[in-house]
Coordinates of C-alpha atoms in Angstrom, one line a residue:
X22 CA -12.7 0.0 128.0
X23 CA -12.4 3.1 127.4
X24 CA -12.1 4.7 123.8
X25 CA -10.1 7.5 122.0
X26 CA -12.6 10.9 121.1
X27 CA -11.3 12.7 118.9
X28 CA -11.0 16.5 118.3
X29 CA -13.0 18.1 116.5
X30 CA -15.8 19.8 118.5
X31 CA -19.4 19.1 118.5
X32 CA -20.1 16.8 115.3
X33 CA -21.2 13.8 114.7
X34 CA -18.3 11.6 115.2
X35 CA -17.1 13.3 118.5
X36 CA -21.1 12.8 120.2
X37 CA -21.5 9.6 119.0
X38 CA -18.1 7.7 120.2
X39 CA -19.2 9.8 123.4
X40 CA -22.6 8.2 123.5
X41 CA -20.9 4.8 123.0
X42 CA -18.3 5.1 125.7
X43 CA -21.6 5.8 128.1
X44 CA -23.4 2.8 127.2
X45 CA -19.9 0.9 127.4
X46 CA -19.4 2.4 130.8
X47 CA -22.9 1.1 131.4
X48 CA -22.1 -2.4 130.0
X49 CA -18.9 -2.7 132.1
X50 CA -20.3 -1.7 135.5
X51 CA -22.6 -4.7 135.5
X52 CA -21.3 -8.2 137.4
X53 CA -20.4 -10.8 134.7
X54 CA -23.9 -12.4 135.7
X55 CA -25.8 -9.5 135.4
X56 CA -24.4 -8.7 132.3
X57 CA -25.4 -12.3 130.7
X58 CA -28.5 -12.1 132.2
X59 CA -29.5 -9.1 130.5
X60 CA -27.4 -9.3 127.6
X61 CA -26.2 -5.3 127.9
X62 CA -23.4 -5.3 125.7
X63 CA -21.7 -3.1 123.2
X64 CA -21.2 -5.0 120.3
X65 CA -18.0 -3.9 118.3
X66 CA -18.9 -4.3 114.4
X67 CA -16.7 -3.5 111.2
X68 CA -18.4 0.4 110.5
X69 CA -20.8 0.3 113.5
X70 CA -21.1 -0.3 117.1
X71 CA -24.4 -2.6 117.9
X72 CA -26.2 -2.0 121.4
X73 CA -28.2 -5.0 122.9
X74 CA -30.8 -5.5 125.7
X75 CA -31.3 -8.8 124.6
X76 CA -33.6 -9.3 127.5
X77 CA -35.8 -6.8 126.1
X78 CA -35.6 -7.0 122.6
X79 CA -38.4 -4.9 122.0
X80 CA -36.9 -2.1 124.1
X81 CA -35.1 -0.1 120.6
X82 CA -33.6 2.7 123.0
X83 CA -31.0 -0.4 123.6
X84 CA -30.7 -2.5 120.7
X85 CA -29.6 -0.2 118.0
X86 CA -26.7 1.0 115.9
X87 CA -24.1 3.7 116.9
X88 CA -22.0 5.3 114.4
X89 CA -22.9 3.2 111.4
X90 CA -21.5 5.1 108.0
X91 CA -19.7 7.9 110.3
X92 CA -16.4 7.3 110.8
X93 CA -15.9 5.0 107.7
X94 CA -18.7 4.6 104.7
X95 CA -21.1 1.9 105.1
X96 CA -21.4 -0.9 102.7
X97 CA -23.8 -3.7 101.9
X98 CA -21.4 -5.9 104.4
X99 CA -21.3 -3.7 107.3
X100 CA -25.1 -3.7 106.8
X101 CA -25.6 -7.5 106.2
X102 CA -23.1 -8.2 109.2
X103 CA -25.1 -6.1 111.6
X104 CA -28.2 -7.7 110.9
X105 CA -26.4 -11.1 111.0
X106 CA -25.3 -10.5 114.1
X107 CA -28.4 -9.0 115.8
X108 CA -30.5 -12.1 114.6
X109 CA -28.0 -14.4 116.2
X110 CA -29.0 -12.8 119.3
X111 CA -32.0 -12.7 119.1
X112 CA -33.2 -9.5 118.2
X113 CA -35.9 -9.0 115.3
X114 CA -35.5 -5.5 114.6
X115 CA -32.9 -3.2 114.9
X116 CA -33.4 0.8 115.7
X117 CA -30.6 2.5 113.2
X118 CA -29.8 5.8 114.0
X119 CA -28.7 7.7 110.4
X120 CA -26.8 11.4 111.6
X121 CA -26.0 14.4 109.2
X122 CA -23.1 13.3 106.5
X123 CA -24.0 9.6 107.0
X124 CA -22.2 8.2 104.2
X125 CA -23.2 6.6 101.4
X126 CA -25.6 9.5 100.8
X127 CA -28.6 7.1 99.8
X128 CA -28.0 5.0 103.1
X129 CA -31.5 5.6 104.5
X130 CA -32.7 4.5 101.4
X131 CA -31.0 1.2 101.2
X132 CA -32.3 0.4 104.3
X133 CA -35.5 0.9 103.7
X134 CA -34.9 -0.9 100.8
X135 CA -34.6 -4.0 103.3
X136 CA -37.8 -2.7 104.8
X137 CA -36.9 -0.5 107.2
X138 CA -39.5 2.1 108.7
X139 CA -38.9 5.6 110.6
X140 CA -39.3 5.8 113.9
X141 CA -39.1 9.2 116.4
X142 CA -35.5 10.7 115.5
X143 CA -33.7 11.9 118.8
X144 CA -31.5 15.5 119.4
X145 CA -28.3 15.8 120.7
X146 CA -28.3 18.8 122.7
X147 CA -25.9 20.4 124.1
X148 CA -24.3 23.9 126.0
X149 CA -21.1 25.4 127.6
X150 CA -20.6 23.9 130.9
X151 CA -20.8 26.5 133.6
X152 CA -21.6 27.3 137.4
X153 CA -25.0 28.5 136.9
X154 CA -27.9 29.1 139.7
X155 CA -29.8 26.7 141.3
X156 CA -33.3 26.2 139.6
X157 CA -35.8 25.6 142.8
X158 CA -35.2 26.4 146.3
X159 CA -37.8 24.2 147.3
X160 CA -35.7 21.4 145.4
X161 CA -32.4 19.7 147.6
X162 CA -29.8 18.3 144.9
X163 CA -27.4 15.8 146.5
X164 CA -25.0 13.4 145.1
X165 CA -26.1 9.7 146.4
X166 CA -24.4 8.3 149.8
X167 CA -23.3 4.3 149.5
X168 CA -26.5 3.7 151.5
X169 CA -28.9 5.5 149.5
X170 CA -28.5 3.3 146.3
X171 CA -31.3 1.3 147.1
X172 CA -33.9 4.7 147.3
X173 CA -31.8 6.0 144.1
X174 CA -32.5 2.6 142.4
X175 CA -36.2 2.5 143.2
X176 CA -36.7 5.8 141.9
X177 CA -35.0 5.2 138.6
X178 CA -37.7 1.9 138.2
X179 CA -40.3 4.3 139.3
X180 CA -39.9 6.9 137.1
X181 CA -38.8 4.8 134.5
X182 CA -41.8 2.0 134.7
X183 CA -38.6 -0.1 134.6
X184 CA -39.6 -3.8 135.3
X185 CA -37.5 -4.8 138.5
X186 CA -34.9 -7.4 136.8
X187 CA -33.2 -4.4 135.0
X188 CA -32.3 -2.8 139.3
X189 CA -28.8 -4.1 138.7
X190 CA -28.6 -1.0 135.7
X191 CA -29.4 1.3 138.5
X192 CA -26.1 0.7 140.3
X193 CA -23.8 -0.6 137.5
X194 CA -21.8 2.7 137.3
X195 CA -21.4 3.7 140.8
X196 CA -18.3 4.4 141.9
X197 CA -16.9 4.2 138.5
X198 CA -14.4 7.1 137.7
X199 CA -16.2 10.3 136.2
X200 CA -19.3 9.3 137.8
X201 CA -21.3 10.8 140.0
X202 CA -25.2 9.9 140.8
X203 CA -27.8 12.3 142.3
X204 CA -30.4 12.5 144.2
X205 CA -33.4 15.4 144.3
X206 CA -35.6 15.6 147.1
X207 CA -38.6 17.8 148.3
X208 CA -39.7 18.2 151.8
X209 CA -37.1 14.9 153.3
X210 CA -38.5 13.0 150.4
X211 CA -36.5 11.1 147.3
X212 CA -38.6 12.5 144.3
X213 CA -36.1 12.5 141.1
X214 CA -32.9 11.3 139.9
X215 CA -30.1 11.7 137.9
X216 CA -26.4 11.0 136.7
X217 CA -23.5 13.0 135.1
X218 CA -20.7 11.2 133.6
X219 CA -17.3 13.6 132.4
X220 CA -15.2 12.3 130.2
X221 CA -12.4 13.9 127.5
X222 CA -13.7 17.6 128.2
X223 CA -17.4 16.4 127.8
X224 CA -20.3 15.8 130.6
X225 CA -23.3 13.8 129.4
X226 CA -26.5 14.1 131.7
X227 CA -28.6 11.2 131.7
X228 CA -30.6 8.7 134.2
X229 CA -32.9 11.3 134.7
X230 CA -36.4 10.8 136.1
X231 CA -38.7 11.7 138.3
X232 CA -41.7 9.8 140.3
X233 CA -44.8 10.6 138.3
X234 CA -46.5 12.4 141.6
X235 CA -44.3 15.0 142.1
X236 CA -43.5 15.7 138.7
X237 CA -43.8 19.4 137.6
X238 CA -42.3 20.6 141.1
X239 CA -38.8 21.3 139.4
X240 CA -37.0 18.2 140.2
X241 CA -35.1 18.0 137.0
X242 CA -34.5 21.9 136.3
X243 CA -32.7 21.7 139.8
X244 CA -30.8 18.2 138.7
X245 CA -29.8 20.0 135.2
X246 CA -28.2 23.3 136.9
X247 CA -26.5 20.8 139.3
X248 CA -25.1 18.5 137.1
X249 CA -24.2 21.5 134.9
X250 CA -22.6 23.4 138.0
X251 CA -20.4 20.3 138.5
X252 CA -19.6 19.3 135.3
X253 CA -17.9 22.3 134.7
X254 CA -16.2 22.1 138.6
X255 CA -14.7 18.6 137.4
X256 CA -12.9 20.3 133.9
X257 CA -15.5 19.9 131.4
X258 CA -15.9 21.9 128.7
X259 CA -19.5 21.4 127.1
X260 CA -22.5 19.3 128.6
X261 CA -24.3 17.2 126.5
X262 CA -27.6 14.5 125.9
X263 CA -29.9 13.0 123.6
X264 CA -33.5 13.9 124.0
X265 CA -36.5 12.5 121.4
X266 CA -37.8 14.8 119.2
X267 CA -41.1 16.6 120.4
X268 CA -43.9 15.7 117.6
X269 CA -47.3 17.1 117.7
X270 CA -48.8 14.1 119.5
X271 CA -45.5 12.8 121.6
X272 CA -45.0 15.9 123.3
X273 CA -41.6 15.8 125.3
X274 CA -41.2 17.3 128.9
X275 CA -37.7 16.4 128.9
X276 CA -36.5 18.7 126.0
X277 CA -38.5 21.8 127.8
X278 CA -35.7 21.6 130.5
X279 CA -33.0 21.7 128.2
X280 CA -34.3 24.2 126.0
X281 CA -34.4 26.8 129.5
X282 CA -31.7 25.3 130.6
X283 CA -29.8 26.9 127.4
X284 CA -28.9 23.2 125.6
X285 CA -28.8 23.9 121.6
X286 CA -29.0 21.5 119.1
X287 CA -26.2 20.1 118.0
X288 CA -27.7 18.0 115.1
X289 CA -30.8 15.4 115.0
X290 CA -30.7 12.0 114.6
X291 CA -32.9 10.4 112.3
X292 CA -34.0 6.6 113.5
X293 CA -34.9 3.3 111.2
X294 CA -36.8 0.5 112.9
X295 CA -34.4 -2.1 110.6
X296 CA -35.8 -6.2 110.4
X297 CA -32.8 -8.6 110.9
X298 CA -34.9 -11.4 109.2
X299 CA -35.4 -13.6 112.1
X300 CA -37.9 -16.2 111.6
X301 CA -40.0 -17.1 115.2

């Protein structure tokens, strides 16, 4: 499914029913089995969009709230109903992410008046898209061949620490229109990868890892430029992702390459781990 972005440039609104078309795109690329199994679904909610990995329920970077109080303001309703509905499948908590002009104003603090806490906000980032240099010539960047989807797929677990029962993620949106899949490699061997997906003027980079022994050999500043380089090629406008916030004891490698790669901030995302009230 795929849904209406509307104009406005980079806020809020625009990024996030972005983000949500992703994770749909995601959602719908998986068999009707696979799906189940896992329980990857966007969950369509009155004032909010709820994301599950009900396989993993402790995995927050998949069971949390998109665009709650955004588009429309959110009320005690919206708020009961999405923890009404995440406890019917399952889930404990849900992560809540809360972006600049959430509205009611005091939202945060009604959640956390059902006993919310914070956890690490992320960035969306963003820049022009653009033919721009390769990083590394030491690094080869090449979109993934039919056959290579298994080697793709084991290096997304790799780098990911992925447990294998979530493969069929690695694969769910290949061939799918706006999507293209790459591969880095260094001396013949398949050390990083990567996806882009345009859409509506917009490419999002995402999928992006790299096997923990050859990491700081510029896999991913040579997988940025590419995807940047052919985001632009295939009519996009601006490039976009979400990265966690670096703190003082989290530091984060992966908003380094965006930062040289010349991704801004667009705004930060605050996070709230909220309980749905489920009783083991």
């Amino acid at each position: 499914m795929t849904h209406v972005i509307p104009s406005g440039g980079l806020t809020p609104q625009t990024l996030e029913l972005l983000e949500r078309q992703v994770l749909t795109e995601l959602s719908d690329g998986l068999t009707p089995a696979d799906r189940d199994a896992l329980g990857l679904f966007v969950h369509d909610l009155p004032g909010a969009f709820l994301v599950t990995l009900t396989r993993y329920p402790q995995v927050l970077d998949f069971n949390r709230t998109i665009n709650l109080g955004v588009t429309e303001p959110a009320t005690d309703e919206a708020i009961e109903g999405l923890r009404t509905r995440a406890r019917a499948l399952g889930l404990p908590n849900v992560m809540v992410g809360l972006v600049p002009g959430v509205q009611p104003d005091d939202l945060g603090n009604r959640l956390l008046g059902l006993g919310a806490r914070p956890a690490r906000a992320w960035m969306q980032v963003w820049r022009e898209a653009a033919s721009v240099p390769q990083a590394s010539p030491d690094v080869q960047v090449r979109q993934v061949m039919p056959d290579e989807y298994a080697t793709f797929g084991s290096v997304m677990l790799r780098g990911f620490s992925m447990p294998p029962d979530l493969e069929p993620m690695t694969r769910a949106v290949s061939g799918r229109p706006g999507w293209t899949d790459y591969l880095a490699w260094i001396g013949g061997v398949a050390v990083a990868c990567a996806s882009l997906y345009v859409h509506g003027g917009y490419g999002w980079l995402g999928n992006a890892t790299t096997l923990p022994e050859w990491r700081r050999h510029g896999a991913q500043s040579a997988l940025i430029t590419r995807r940047i380089t052919d985001a632009a090629r295939a009519g996009a406008h601006t490039v976009f992702t979400q990265v966690a916030e670096e703190v003082p004891d989290k530091p984060n490698p992966s908003e380094h390459n965006m930062r040289r790669a010349g991704f801004r901030t667009a705004y930060r995302r605050d996070h709230l781990i909220l309980p749905t009230g489920l009783v083991h």
